[in-house]
Amino acid sequence: FDKSDNALEFADDVKATFGAGPDLSIYHTNNNSRITHSGTGNFIVETTSTGSDLYLRGDDKVLIQPADGEEGIVCNANGSVELYYNNTKQVNTTSTGLTLGDNKRIDFGDGADLQIYHSGSDNFITASTQNLILKTTAANKATYLQSDAFVEITTPAAGETMAKFIKDGAVELYHNNVKKFETVSYGVVSKGSVEIQSGSMTTADSSDSGTSNSALFGTGNDLKIFHDGTNSHLHNATGTLRLRGDTIKLNNAGASE
């Protein structure tokens, strides 16, 4: 005890020990200060005063290591807090929030049923069980899917396209990965048969010189059906127009003649 300093002083590598073991040692080596628990039971640091807090402070960082040389939590002064798993950093805080590296996931559900991650090239929201539901419950508000190029709906395994929505372009619908229907600048194009099971197909008035508001058939719009506001027209521009049937009748509007 140095009375002049009013302190109990120990030289380097001289320990203050506690317990019969000794179970607890406090000492300073040439470089580091240590409080070492080597006995049985747990090492507990606590404050029992009402309203008091427990502080661990470092001039540069505070590190919590579950084993010697293995990082668990690293708290950097004026910077990030880093969380580790098996000595590999998984996540850290930033000035804007939380950052996960490539292929580091956020999992939801007991079986990691919903996963959100970035692979290094693509971004993924993956539901491995049940349905993935995106919804907006606020009154009169919408749910948006936005892209600078296109939005494509595909199957996950085979990569079959079901629908595609192209910026400044077409909306495409597919059947068994084959495009069957798409919008174009002048209307819609069907890549197969069109079956109307109920209702009707209507267009606005057209003219003989245009292609809008008309039913067009053939690669060069060879057959055209339209109504000009007064009369109905069936125009064939290539080859022969043939009407076939066991009986062909041409009637007036009342079907009386």
mmCIF file with all atom_site columns, C-alpha atoms in Angstrom, residues 3-214:
data_model
loop_
_atom_site.group_PDB
_atom_site.id
_atom_site.type_symbol
_atom_site.label_atom_id
_atom_site.label_alt_id
_atom_site.label_comp_id
_atom_site.label_asym_id
_atom_site.label_entity_id
_atom_site.label_seq_id
_atom_site.pdbx_PDB_ins_code
_atom_site.Cartn_x
_atom_site.Cartn_y
_atom_site.Cartn_z
_atom_site.occupancy
_atom_site.B_iso_or_equiv
_atom_site.pdbx_formal_charge
_atom_site.auth_seq_id
_atom_site.auth_comp_id
_atom_site.auth_asym_id
_atom_site.auth_atom_id
_atom_site.pdbx_PDB_model_num
ATOM 1   C CA . LYS A 1 3   ? 0.198   5.829   1.474   1.00 0.00 ? 3   LYS A CA 1
ATOM 2   C CA . SER A 1 4   ? 1.428   8.778   -0.579  1.00 0.00 ? 4   SER A CA 1
ATOM 3   C CA . ASP A 1 5   ? -0.783  7.715   -3.514  1.00 0.00 ? 5   ASP A CA 1
ATOM 4   C CA . ASN A 1 6   ? -3.505  6.428   -1.210  1.00 0.00 ? 6   ASN A CA 1
ATOM 5   C CA . ALA A 1 7   ? -3.591  3.307   -3.392  1.00 0.00 ? 7   ALA A CA 1
ATOM 6   C CA . LEU A 1 8   ? -2.970  -0.414  -3.147  1.00 0.00 ? 8   LEU A CA 1
ATOM 7   C CA . GLU A 1 9   ? -0.317  -0.956  -5.844  1.00 0.00 ? 9   GLU A CA 1
ATOM 8   C CA . PHE A 1 10  ? 0.807   -4.147  -7.611  1.00 0.00 ? 10  PHE A CA 1
ATOM 9   C CA . ALA A 1 11  ? 3.732   -4.515  -9.970  1.00 0.00 ? 11  ALA A CA 1
ATOM 10  C CA . ASP A 1 12  ? 3.288   -6.023  -13.457 1.00 0.00 ? 12  ASP A CA 1
ATOM 11  C CA . ASP A 1 13  ? 2.214   -9.695  -13.388 1.00 0.00 ? 13  ASP A CA 1
ATOM 12  C CA . VAL A 1 14  ? 1.505   -9.550  -9.641  1.00 0.00 ? 14  VAL A CA 1
ATOM 13  C CA . LYS A 1 15  ? -2.027  -10.739 -8.974  1.00 0.00 ? 15  LYS A CA 1
ATOM 14  C CA . ALA A 1 16  ? -4.687  -9.916  -6.449  1.00 0.00 ? 16  ALA A CA 1
ATOM 15  C CA . THR A 1 17  ? -6.457  -13.230 -5.958  1.00 0.00 ? 17  THR A CA 1
ATOM 16  C CA . PHE A 1 18  ? -9.796  -14.166 -4.438  1.00 0.00 ? 18  PHE A CA 1
ATOM 17  C CA . GLY A 1 19  ? -11.186 -17.542 -3.399  1.00 0.00 ? 19  GLY A CA 1
ATOM 18  C CA . ALA A 1 20  ? -9.506  -20.736 -2.225  1.00 0.00 ? 20  ALA A CA 1
ATOM 19  C CA . GLY A 1 21  ? -8.542  -21.743 -5.788  1.00 0.00 ? 21  GLY A CA 1
ATOM 20  C CA . PRO A 1 22  ? -7.669  -18.932 -6.347  1.00 0.00 ? 22  PRO A CA 1
ATOM 21  C CA . ASP A 1 23  ? -10.861 -18.551 -8.367  1.00 0.00 ? 23  ASP A CA 1
ATOM 22  C CA . LEU A 1 24  ? -10.620 -14.871 -9.327  1.00 0.00 ? 24  LEU A CA 1
ATOM 23  C CA . SER A 1 25  ? -7.485  -12.924 -10.255 1.00 0.00 ? 25  SER A CA 1
ATOM 24  C CA . ILE A 1 26  ? -6.931  -9.252  -11.040 1.00 0.00 ? 26  ILE A CA 1
ATOM 25  C CA . TYR A 1 27  ? -3.593  -8.270  -12.531 1.00 0.00 ? 27  TYR A CA 1
ATOM 26  C CA . HIS A 1 28  ? -1.718  -6.281  -15.190 1.00 0.00 ? 28  HIS A CA 1
ATOM 27  C CA . THR A 1 29  ? 0.791   -7.696  -17.640 1.00 0.00 ? 29  THR A CA 1
ATOM 28  C CA . ASN A 1 30  ? 3.166   -5.538  -19.626 1.00 0.00 ? 30  ASN A CA 1
ATOM 29  C CA . ASN A 1 31  ? 0.416   -4.760  -22.175 1.00 0.00 ? 31  ASN A CA 1
ATOM 30  C CA . ASN A 1 32  ? -2.998  -5.704  -20.811 1.00 0.00 ? 32  ASN A CA 1
ATOM 31  C CA . SER A 1 33  ? -5.107  -5.548  -17.670 1.00 0.00 ? 33  SER A CA 1
ATOM 32  C CA . ARG A 1 34  ? -7.053  -8.703  -16.807 1.00 0.00 ? 34  ARG A CA 1
ATOM 33  C CA . ILE A 1 35  ? -9.824  -9.887  -14.512 1.00 0.00 ? 35  ILE A CA 1
ATOM 34  C CA . THR A 1 36  ? -9.758  -13.692 -14.798 1.00 0.00 ? 36  THR A CA 1
ATOM 35  C CA . HIS A 1 37  ? -12.323 -16.124 -13.428 1.00 0.00 ? 37  HIS A CA 1
ATOM 36  C CA . SER A 1 38  ? -10.808 -19.620 -13.304 1.00 0.00 ? 38  SER A CA 1
ATOM 37  C CA . GLY A 1 39  ? -12.841 -21.339 -10.634 1.00 0.00 ? 39  GLY A CA 1
ATOM 38  C CA . THR A 1 40  ? -16.205 -23.060 -10.574 1.00 0.00 ? 40  THR A CA 1
ATOM 39  C CA . GLY A 1 41  ? -19.526 -21.313 -11.148 1.00 0.00 ? 41  GLY A CA 1
ATOM 40  C CA . ASN A 1 42  ? -20.171 -18.219 -13.222 1.00 0.00 ? 42  ASN A CA 1
ATOM 41  C CA . PHE A 1 43  ? -18.454 -14.859 -13.442 1.00 0.00 ? 43  PHE A CA 1
ATOM 42  C CA . ILE A 1 44  ? -21.139 -12.265 -12.716 1.00 0.00 ? 44  ILE A CA 1
ATOM 43  C CA . VAL A 1 45  ? -20.795 -8.500  -13.044 1.00 0.00 ? 45  VAL A CA 1
ATOM 44  C CA . GLU A 1 46  ? -23.887 -6.745  -11.745 1.00 0.00 ? 46  GLU A CA 1
ATOM 45  C CA . THR A 1 47  ? -25.294 -3.565  -10.300 1.00 0.00 ? 47  THR A CA 1
ATOM 46  C CA . THR A 1 48  ? -28.078 -3.865  -7.765  1.00 0.00 ? 48  THR A CA 1
ATOM 47  C CA . SER A 1 49  ? -28.788 -0.205  -7.021  1.00 0.00 ? 49  SER A CA 1
ATOM 48  C CA . THR A 1 50  ? -32.248 0.916   -8.126  1.00 0.00 ? 50  THR A CA 1
ATOM 49  C CA . GLY A 1 51  ? -32.057 2.874   -11.368 1.00 0.00 ? 51  GLY A CA 1
ATOM 50  C CA . SER A 1 52  ? -28.316 2.310   -11.835 1.00 0.00 ? 52  SER A CA 1
ATOM 51  C CA . ASP A 1 53  ? -26.743 1.073   -15.097 1.00 0.00 ? 53  ASP A CA 1
ATOM 52  C CA . LEU A 1 54  ? -23.744 -1.058  -16.012 1.00 0.00 ? 54  LEU A CA 1
ATOM 53  C CA . TYR A 1 55  ? -21.184 0.437   -18.397 1.00 0.00 ? 55  TYR A CA 1
ATOM 54  C CA . LEU A 1 56  ? -18.382 -1.164  -20.424 1.00 0.00 ? 56  LEU A CA 1
ATOM 55  C CA . ARG A 1 57  ? -16.245 1.531   -21.970 1.00 0.00 ? 57  ARG A CA 1
ATOM 56  C CA . GLY A 1 58  ? -13.340 1.536   -24.394 1.00 0.00 ? 58  GLY A CA 1
ATOM 57  C CA . ASP A 1 59  ? -11.409 4.376   -25.980 1.00 0.00 ? 59  ASP A CA 1
ATOM 58  C CA . ASP A 1 60  ? -11.606 2.720   -29.410 1.00 0.00 ? 60  ASP A CA 1
ATOM 59  C CA . LYS A 1 61  ? -13.918 -0.291  -29.235 1.00 0.00 ? 61  LYS A CA 1
ATOM 60  C CA . VAL A 1 62  ? -15.566 -2.811  -26.918 1.00 0.00 ? 62  VAL A CA 1
ATOM 61  C CA . LEU A 1 63  ? -15.312 -6.490  -27.874 1.00 0.00 ? 63  LEU A CA 1
ATOM 62  C CA . ILE A 1 64  ? -17.272 -9.430  -26.516 1.00 0.00 ? 64  ILE A CA 1
ATOM 63  C CA . GLN A 1 65  ? -15.606 -12.754 -27.312 1.00 0.00 ? 65  GLN A CA 1
ATOM 64  C CA . PRO A 1 66  ? -17.283 -16.101 -26.487 1.00 0.00 ? 66  PRO A CA 1
ATOM 65  C CA . ALA A 1 67  ? -13.839 -17.749 -26.758 1.00 0.00 ? 67  ALA A CA 1
ATOM 66  C CA . ASP A 1 68  ? -10.275 -16.463 -26.952 1.00 0.00 ? 68  ASP A CA 1
ATOM 67  C CA . GLY A 1 69  ? -9.763  -14.891 -30.390 1.00 0.00 ? 69  GLY A CA 1
ATOM 68  C CA . GLU A 1 70  ? -13.377 -15.460 -31.502 1.00 0.00 ? 70  GLU A CA 1
ATOM 69  C CA . GLU A 1 71  ? -15.477 -12.356 -32.028 1.00 0.00 ? 71  GLU A CA 1
ATOM 70  C CA . GLY A 1 72  ? -19.068 -12.224 -30.822 1.00 0.00 ? 72  GLY A CA 1
ATOM 71  C CA . ILE A 1 73  ? -19.957 -8.511  -30.679 1.00 0.00 ? 73  ILE A CA 1
ATOM 72  C CA . VAL A 1 74  ? -17.711 -5.591  -31.666 1.00 0.00 ? 74  VAL A CA 1
ATOM 73  C CA . CYS A 1 75  ? -18.782 -2.068  -30.714 1.00 0.00 ? 75  CYS A CA 1
ATOM 74  C CA . ASN A 1 76  ? -16.714 0.566   -32.532 1.00 0.00 ? 76  ASN A CA 1
ATOM 75  C CA . ALA A 1 77  ? -16.441 4.081   -31.124 1.00 0.00 ? 77  ALA A CA 1
ATOM 76  C CA . ASN A 1 78  ? -18.280 6.591   -33.326 1.00 0.00 ? 78  ASN A CA 1
ATOM 77  C CA . GLY A 1 79  ? -19.096 3.745   -35.707 1.00 0.00 ? 79  GLY A CA 1
ATOM 78  C CA . SER A 1 80  ? -20.746 0.403   -36.215 1.00 0.00 ? 80  SER A CA 1
ATOM 79  C CA . VAL A 1 81  ? -21.853 -2.431  -33.977 1.00 0.00 ? 81  VAL A CA 1
ATOM 80  C CA . GLU A 1 82  ? -20.928 -5.774  -35.536 1.00 0.00 ? 82  GLU A CA 1
ATOM 81  C CA . LEU A 1 83  ? -22.578 -9.131  -34.816 1.00 0.00 ? 83  LEU A CA 1
ATOM 82  C CA . TYR A 1 84  ? -20.760 -12.407 -35.511 1.00 0.00 ? 84  TYR A CA 1
ATOM 83  C CA . TYR A 1 85  ? -21.617 -16.087 -35.872 1.00 0.00 ? 85  TYR A CA 1
ATOM 84  C CA . ASN A 1 86  ? -18.746 -18.544 -35.376 1.00 0.00 ? 86  ASN A CA 1
ATOM 85  C CA . ASN A 1 87  ? -16.270 -15.663 -35.768 1.00 0.00 ? 87  ASN A CA 1
ATOM 86  C CA . THR A 1 88  ? -17.794 -14.555 -39.113 1.00 0.00 ? 88  THR A CA 1
ATOM 87  C CA . LYS A 1 89  ? -19.457 -11.158 -39.298 1.00 0.00 ? 89  LYS A CA 1
ATOM 88  C CA . GLN A 1 90  ? -23.141 -11.446 -40.201 1.00 0.00 ? 90  GLN A CA 1
ATOM 89  C CA . VAL A 1 91  ? -24.512 -7.928  -39.764 1.00 0.00 ? 91  VAL A CA 1
ATOM 90  C CA . ASN A 1 92  ? -23.466 -4.430  -38.761 1.00 0.00 ? 92  ASN A CA 1
ATOM 91  C CA . THR A 1 93  ? -25.147 -1.132  -38.051 1.00 0.00 ? 93  THR A CA 1
ATOM 92  C CA . THR A 1 94  ? -24.542 1.920   -40.233 1.00 0.00 ? 94  THR A CA 1
ATOM 93  C CA . SER A 1 95  ? -25.518 5.582   -40.159 1.00 0.00 ? 95  SER A CA 1
ATOM 94  C CA . THR A 1 96  ? -28.650 4.692   -42.165 1.00 0.00 ? 96  THR A CA 1
ATOM 95  C CA . GLY A 1 97  ? -29.680 1.507   -40.343 1.00 0.00 ? 97  GLY A CA 1
ATOM 96  C CA . LEU A 1 98  ? -28.581 -2.102  -40.699 1.00 0.00 ? 98  LEU A CA 1
ATOM 97  C CA . THR A 1 99  ? -26.417 -3.783  -43.343 1.00 0.00 ? 99  THR A CA 1
ATOM 98  C CA . LEU A 1 100 ? -26.118 -7.451  -44.282 1.00 0.00 ? 100 LEU A CA 1
ATOM 99  C CA . GLY A 1 101 ? -23.438 -8.637  -46.695 1.00 0.00 ? 101 GLY A CA 1
ATOM 100 C CA . ASP A 1 102 ? -23.966 -10.732 -49.821 1.00 0.00 ? 102 ASP A CA 1
ATOM 101 C CA . ASN A 1 103 ? -25.835 -14.010 -49.160 1.00 0.00 ? 103 ASN A CA 1
ATOM 102 C CA . LYS A 1 104 ? -26.589 -12.969 -45.567 1.00 0.00 ? 104 LYS A CA 1
ATOM 103 C CA . ARG A 1 105 ? -30.296 -13.587 -44.993 1.00 0.00 ? 105 ARG A CA 1
ATOM 104 C CA . ILE A 1 106 ? -33.049 -12.316 -42.781 1.00 0.00 ? 106 ILE A CA 1
ATOM 105 C CA . ASP A 1 107 ? -35.191 -15.357 -41.922 1.00 0.00 ? 107 ASP A CA 1
ATOM 106 C CA . PHE A 1 108 ? -38.760 -15.299 -40.632 1.00 0.00 ? 108 PHE A CA 1
ATOM 107 C CA . GLY A 1 109 ? -40.665 -18.267 -39.182 1.00 0.00 ? 109 GLY A CA 1
ATOM 108 C CA . ASP A 1 110 ? -39.520 -21.295 -37.177 1.00 0.00 ? 110 ASP A CA 1
ATOM 109 C CA . GLY A 1 111 ? -38.342 -23.054 -40.337 1.00 0.00 ? 111 GLY A CA 1
ATOM 110 C CA . ALA A 1 112 ? -36.909 -19.969 -42.077 1.00 0.00 ? 112 ALA A CA 1
ATOM 111 C CA . ASP A 1 113 ? -40.145 -19.962 -44.102 1.00 0.00 ? 113 ASP A CA 1
ATOM 112 C CA . LEU A 1 114 ? -39.595 -16.446 -45.446 1.00 0.00 ? 114 LEU A CA 1
ATOM 113 C CA . GLN A 1 115 ? -36.134 -15.306 -46.514 1.00 0.00 ? 115 GLN A CA 1
ATOM 114 C CA . ILE A 1 116 ? -34.851 -11.926 -47.713 1.00 0.00 ? 116 ILE A CA 1
ATOM 115 C CA . TYR A 1 117 ? -31.304 -11.619 -49.063 1.00 0.00 ? 117 TYR A CA 1
ATOM 116 C CA . HIS A 1 118 ? -28.962 -10.380 -51.805 1.00 0.00 ? 118 HIS A CA 1
ATOM 117 C CA . SER A 1 119 ? -26.931 -13.001 -53.668 1.00 0.00 ? 119 SER A CA 1
ATOM 118 C CA . GLY A 1 120 ? -24.248 -10.633 -54.926 1.00 0.00 ? 120 GLY A CA 1
ATOM 119 C CA . SER A 1 121 ? -26.065 -10.114 -58.217 1.00 0.00 ? 121 SER A CA 1
ATOM 120 C CA . ASP A 1 122 ? -29.815 -10.482 -57.559 1.00 0.00 ? 122 ASP A CA 1
ATOM 121 C CA . ASN A 1 123 ? -32.257 -9.689  -54.760 1.00 0.00 ? 123 ASN A CA 1
ATOM 122 C CA . PHE A 1 124 ? -34.584 -12.348 -53.367 1.00 0.00 ? 124 PHE A CA 1
ATOM 123 C CA . ILE A 1 125 ? -37.753 -12.545 -51.267 1.00 0.00 ? 125 ILE A CA 1
ATOM 124 C CA . THR A 1 126 ? -38.393 -16.289 -50.961 1.00 0.00 ? 126 THR A CA 1
ATOM 125 C CA . ALA A 1 127 ? -41.330 -18.073 -49.325 1.00 0.00 ? 127 ALA A CA 1
ATOM 126 C CA . SER A 1 128 ? -40.519 -21.777 -48.888 1.00 0.00 ? 128 SER A CA 1
ATOM 127 C CA . THR A 1 129 ? -43.865 -22.771 -47.320 1.00 0.00 ? 129 THR A CA 1
ATOM 128 C CA . GLN A 1 130 ? -47.458 -21.645 -47.864 1.00 0.00 ? 130 GLN A CA 1
ATOM 129 C CA . ASN A 1 131 ? -48.332 -18.496 -49.825 1.00 0.00 ? 131 ASN A CA 1
ATOM 130 C CA . LEU A 1 132 ? -46.507 -15.196 -50.235 1.00 0.00 ? 132 LEU A CA 1
ATOM 131 C CA . ILE A 1 133 ? -49.048 -12.405 -49.861 1.00 0.00 ? 133 ILE A CA 1
ATOM 132 C CA . LEU A 1 134 ? -48.300 -8.755  -50.655 1.00 0.00 ? 134 LEU A CA 1
ATOM 133 C CA . LYS A 1 135 ? -51.153 -6.526  -49.611 1.00 0.00 ? 135 LYS A CA 1
ATOM 134 C CA . THR A 1 136 ? -52.093 -2.989  -48.737 1.00 0.00 ? 136 THR A CA 1
ATOM 135 C CA . THR A 1 137 ? -54.777 -2.606  -46.080 1.00 0.00 ? 137 THR A CA 1
ATOM 136 C CA . ALA A 1 138 ? -54.935 1.208   -46.055 1.00 0.00 ? 138 ALA A CA 1
ATOM 137 C CA . ALA A 1 139 ? -58.177 2.497   -47.569 1.00 0.00 ? 139 ALA A CA 1
ATOM 138 C CA . ASN A 1 140 ? -57.917 3.585   -51.220 1.00 0.00 ? 140 ASN A CA 1
ATOM 139 C CA . LYS A 1 141 ? -54.196 2.766   -51.407 1.00 0.00 ? 141 LYS A CA 1
ATOM 140 C CA . ALA A 1 142 ? -52.516 0.526   -53.977 1.00 0.00 ? 142 ALA A CA 1
ATOM 141 C CA . THR A 1 143 ? -49.777 -2.112  -54.090 1.00 0.00 ? 143 THR A CA 1
ATOM 142 C CA . TYR A 1 144 ? -47.084 -1.376  -56.684 1.00 0.00 ? 144 TYR A CA 1
ATOM 143 C CA . LEU A 1 145 ? -44.532 -3.592  -58.435 1.00 0.00 ? 145 LEU A CA 1
ATOM 144 C CA . GLN A 1 146 ? -42.079 -1.278  -60.156 1.00 0.00 ? 146 GLN A CA 1
ATOM 145 C CA . SER A 1 147 ? -39.124 -1.848  -62.481 1.00 0.00 ? 147 SER A CA 1
ATOM 146 C CA . ASP A 1 148 ? -36.984 0.316   -64.747 1.00 0.00 ? 148 ASP A CA 1
ATOM 147 C CA . ALA A 1 149 ? -37.024 -2.373  -67.477 1.00 0.00 ? 149 ALA A CA 1
ATOM 148 C CA . PHE A 1 150 ? -39.769 -4.987  -67.081 1.00 0.00 ? 150 PHE A CA 1
ATOM 149 C CA . VAL A 1 151 ? -41.699 -7.048  -64.547 1.00 0.00 ? 151 VAL A CA 1
ATOM 150 C CA . GLU A 1 152 ? -41.792 -10.775 -65.257 1.00 0.00 ? 152 GLU A CA 1
ATOM 151 C CA . ILE A 1 153 ? -43.821 -13.469 -63.484 1.00 0.00 ? 153 ILE A CA 1
ATOM 152 C CA . THR A 1 154 ? -42.186 -16.887 -63.762 1.00 0.00 ? 154 THR A CA 1
ATOM 153 C CA . THR A 1 155 ? -42.258 -20.294 -62.107 1.00 0.00 ? 155 THR A CA 1
ATOM 154 C CA . PRO A 1 156 ? -39.351 -20.729 -59.636 1.00 0.00 ? 156 PRO A CA 1
ATOM 155 C CA . ALA A 1 157 ? -37.977 -24.108 -60.712 1.00 0.00 ? 157 ALA A CA 1
ATOM 156 C CA . ALA A 1 158 ? -38.169 -24.341 -64.502 1.00 0.00 ? 158 ALA A CA 1
ATOM 157 C CA . GLY A 1 159 ? -38.171 -20.597 -65.055 1.00 0.00 ? 159 GLY A CA 1
ATOM 158 C CA . GLU A 1 160 ? -41.279 -20.646 -67.230 1.00 0.00 ? 160 GLU A CA 1
ATOM 159 C CA . THR A 1 161 ? -42.627 -17.208 -68.084 1.00 0.00 ? 161 THR A CA 1
ATOM 160 C CA . MET A 1 162 ? -46.298 -16.661 -67.233 1.00 0.00 ? 162 MET A CA 1
ATOM 161 C CA . ALA A 1 163 ? -46.608 -12.899 -67.789 1.00 0.00 ? 163 ALA A CA 1
ATOM 162 C CA . LYS A 1 164 ? -44.313 -10.050 -68.717 1.00 0.00 ? 164 LYS A CA 1
ATOM 163 C CA . PHE A 1 165 ? -44.850 -6.305  -68.392 1.00 0.00 ? 165 PHE A CA 1
ATOM 164 C CA . ILE A 1 166 ? -42.351 -4.256  -70.418 1.00 0.00 ? 166 ILE A CA 1
ATOM 165 C CA . LYS A 1 167 ? -41.566 -0.593  -69.791 1.00 0.00 ? 167 LYS A CA 1
ATOM 166 C CA . ASP A 1 168 ? -42.820 1.610   -72.658 1.00 0.00 ? 168 ASP A CA 1
ATOM 167 C CA . GLY A 1 169 ? -43.913 -1.574  -74.423 1.00 0.00 ? 169 GLY A CA 1
ATOM 168 C CA . ALA A 1 170 ? -46.055 -4.662  -74.399 1.00 0.00 ? 170 ALA A CA 1
ATOM 169 C CA . VAL A 1 171 ? -47.904 -6.698  -71.807 1.00 0.00 ? 171 VAL A CA 1
ATOM 170 C CA . GLU A 1 172 ? -47.396 -10.362 -72.665 1.00 0.00 ? 172 GLU A CA 1
ATOM 171 C CA . LEU A 1 173 ? -49.394 -13.384 -71.491 1.00 0.00 ? 173 LEU A CA 1
ATOM 172 C CA . TYR A 1 174 ? -48.068 -16.941 -71.797 1.00 0.00 ? 174 TYR A CA 1
ATOM 173 C CA . HIS A 1 175 ? -49.394 -20.500 -71.732 1.00 0.00 ? 175 HIS A CA 1
ATOM 174 C CA . ASN A 1 176 ? -46.911 -23.254 -70.865 1.00 0.00 ? 176 ASN A CA 1
ATOM 175 C CA . ASN A 1 177 ? -44.044 -20.814 -71.520 1.00 0.00 ? 177 ASN A CA 1
ATOM 176 C CA . VAL A 1 178 ? -45.370 -19.932 -75.010 1.00 0.00 ? 178 VAL A CA 1
ATOM 177 C CA . LYS A 1 179 ? -46.524 -16.363 -75.655 1.00 0.00 ? 179 LYS A CA 1
ATOM 178 C CA . LYS A 1 180 ? -50.217 -16.321 -76.601 1.00 0.00 ? 180 LYS A CA 1
ATOM 179 C CA . PHE A 1 181 ? -51.351 -12.719 -76.198 1.00 0.00 ? 181 PHE A CA 1
ATOM 180 C CA . GLU A 1 182 ? -49.706 -9.301  -76.170 1.00 0.00 ? 182 GLU A CA 1
ATOM 181 C CA . THR A 1 183 ? -50.566 -5.641  -76.384 1.00 0.00 ? 183 THR A CA 1
ATOM 182 C CA . VAL A 1 184 ? -49.127 -3.526  -79.212 1.00 0.00 ? 184 VAL A CA 1
ATOM 183 C CA . SER A 1 185 ? -49.181 0.161   -80.096 1.00 0.00 ? 185 SER A CA 1
ATOM 184 C CA . TYR A 1 186 ? -52.421 -0.214  -82.071 1.00 0.00 ? 186 TYR A CA 1
ATOM 185 C CA . GLY A 1 187 ? -54.223 -2.720  -79.827 1.00 0.00 ? 187 GLY A CA 1
ATOM 186 C CA . VAL A 1 188 ? -53.696 -6.400  -79.051 1.00 0.00 ? 188 VAL A CA 1
ATOM 187 C CA . VAL A 1 189 ? -52.286 -9.434  -80.868 1.00 0.00 ? 189 VAL A CA 1
ATOM 188 C CA . SER A 1 190 ? -53.288 -13.033 -80.269 1.00 0.00 ? 190 SER A CA 1
ATOM 189 C CA . LYS A 1 191 ? -50.755 -15.768 -81.034 1.00 0.00 ? 191 LYS A CA 1
ATOM 190 C CA . GLY A 1 192 ? -53.489 -18.412 -81.147 1.00 0.00 ? 192 GLY A CA 1
ATOM 191 C CA . SER A 1 193 ? -57.248 -18.835 -81.232 1.00 0.00 ? 193 SER A CA 1
ATOM 192 C CA . VAL A 1 194 ? -59.567 -16.433 -79.383 1.00 0.00 ? 194 VAL A CA 1
ATOM 193 C CA . GLU A 1 195 ? -62.674 -17.975 -77.833 1.00 0.00 ? 195 GLU A CA 1
ATOM 194 C CA . ILE A 1 196 ? -65.459 -15.755 -76.499 1.00 0.00 ? 196 ILE A CA 1
ATOM 195 C CA . GLN A 1 197 ? -67.608 -17.906 -74.218 1.00 0.00 ? 197 GLN A CA 1
ATOM 196 C CA . SER A 1 198 ? -69.960 -15.102 -73.175 1.00 0.00 ? 198 SER A CA 1
ATOM 197 C CA . GLY A 1 199 ? -70.430 -11.433 -73.919 1.00 0.00 ? 199 GLY A CA 1
ATOM 198 C CA . SER A 1 200 ? -69.218 -9.868  -77.162 1.00 0.00 ? 200 SER A CA 1
ATOM 199 C CA . MET A 1 201 ? -66.254 -8.156  -78.793 1.00 0.00 ? 201 MET A CA 1
ATOM 200 C CA . THR A 1 202 ? -66.862 -4.553  -79.785 1.00 0.00 ? 202 THR A CA 1
ATOM 201 C CA . THR A 1 203 ? -64.840 -1.825  -81.515 1.00 0.00 ? 203 THR A CA 1
ATOM 202 C CA . ALA A 1 204 ? -65.406 1.833   -82.288 1.00 0.00 ? 204 ALA A CA 1
ATOM 203 C CA . ASP A 1 205 ? -66.161 3.075   -85.814 1.00 0.00 ? 205 ASP A CA 1
ATOM 204 C CA . SER A 1 206 ? -63.381 2.736   -88.359 1.00 0.00 ? 206 SER A CA 1
ATOM 205 C CA . SER A 1 207 ? -62.627 3.765   -91.915 1.00 0.00 ? 207 SER A CA 1
ATOM 206 C CA . ASP A 1 208 ? -61.636 1.930   -95.053 1.00 0.00 ? 208 ASP A CA 1
ATOM 207 C CA . SER A 1 209 ? -58.182 3.537   -95.112 1.00 0.00 ? 209 SER A CA 1
ATOM 208 C CA . GLY A 1 210 ? -57.179 2.812   -91.517 1.00 0.00 ? 210 GLY A CA 1
ATOM 209 C CA . THR A 1 211 ? -56.376 -0.254  -89.467 1.00 0.00 ? 211 THR A CA 1
ATOM 210 C CA . SER A 1 212 ? -57.600 0.907   -86.064 1.00 0.00 ? 212 SER A CA 1
ATOM 211 C CA . ASN A 1 213 ? -60.930 -0.266  -84.638 1.00 0.00 ? 213 ASN A CA 1
ATOM 212 C CA . SER A 1 214 ? -60.985 -3.132  -87.123 1.00 0.00 ? 214 SER A CA 1
#
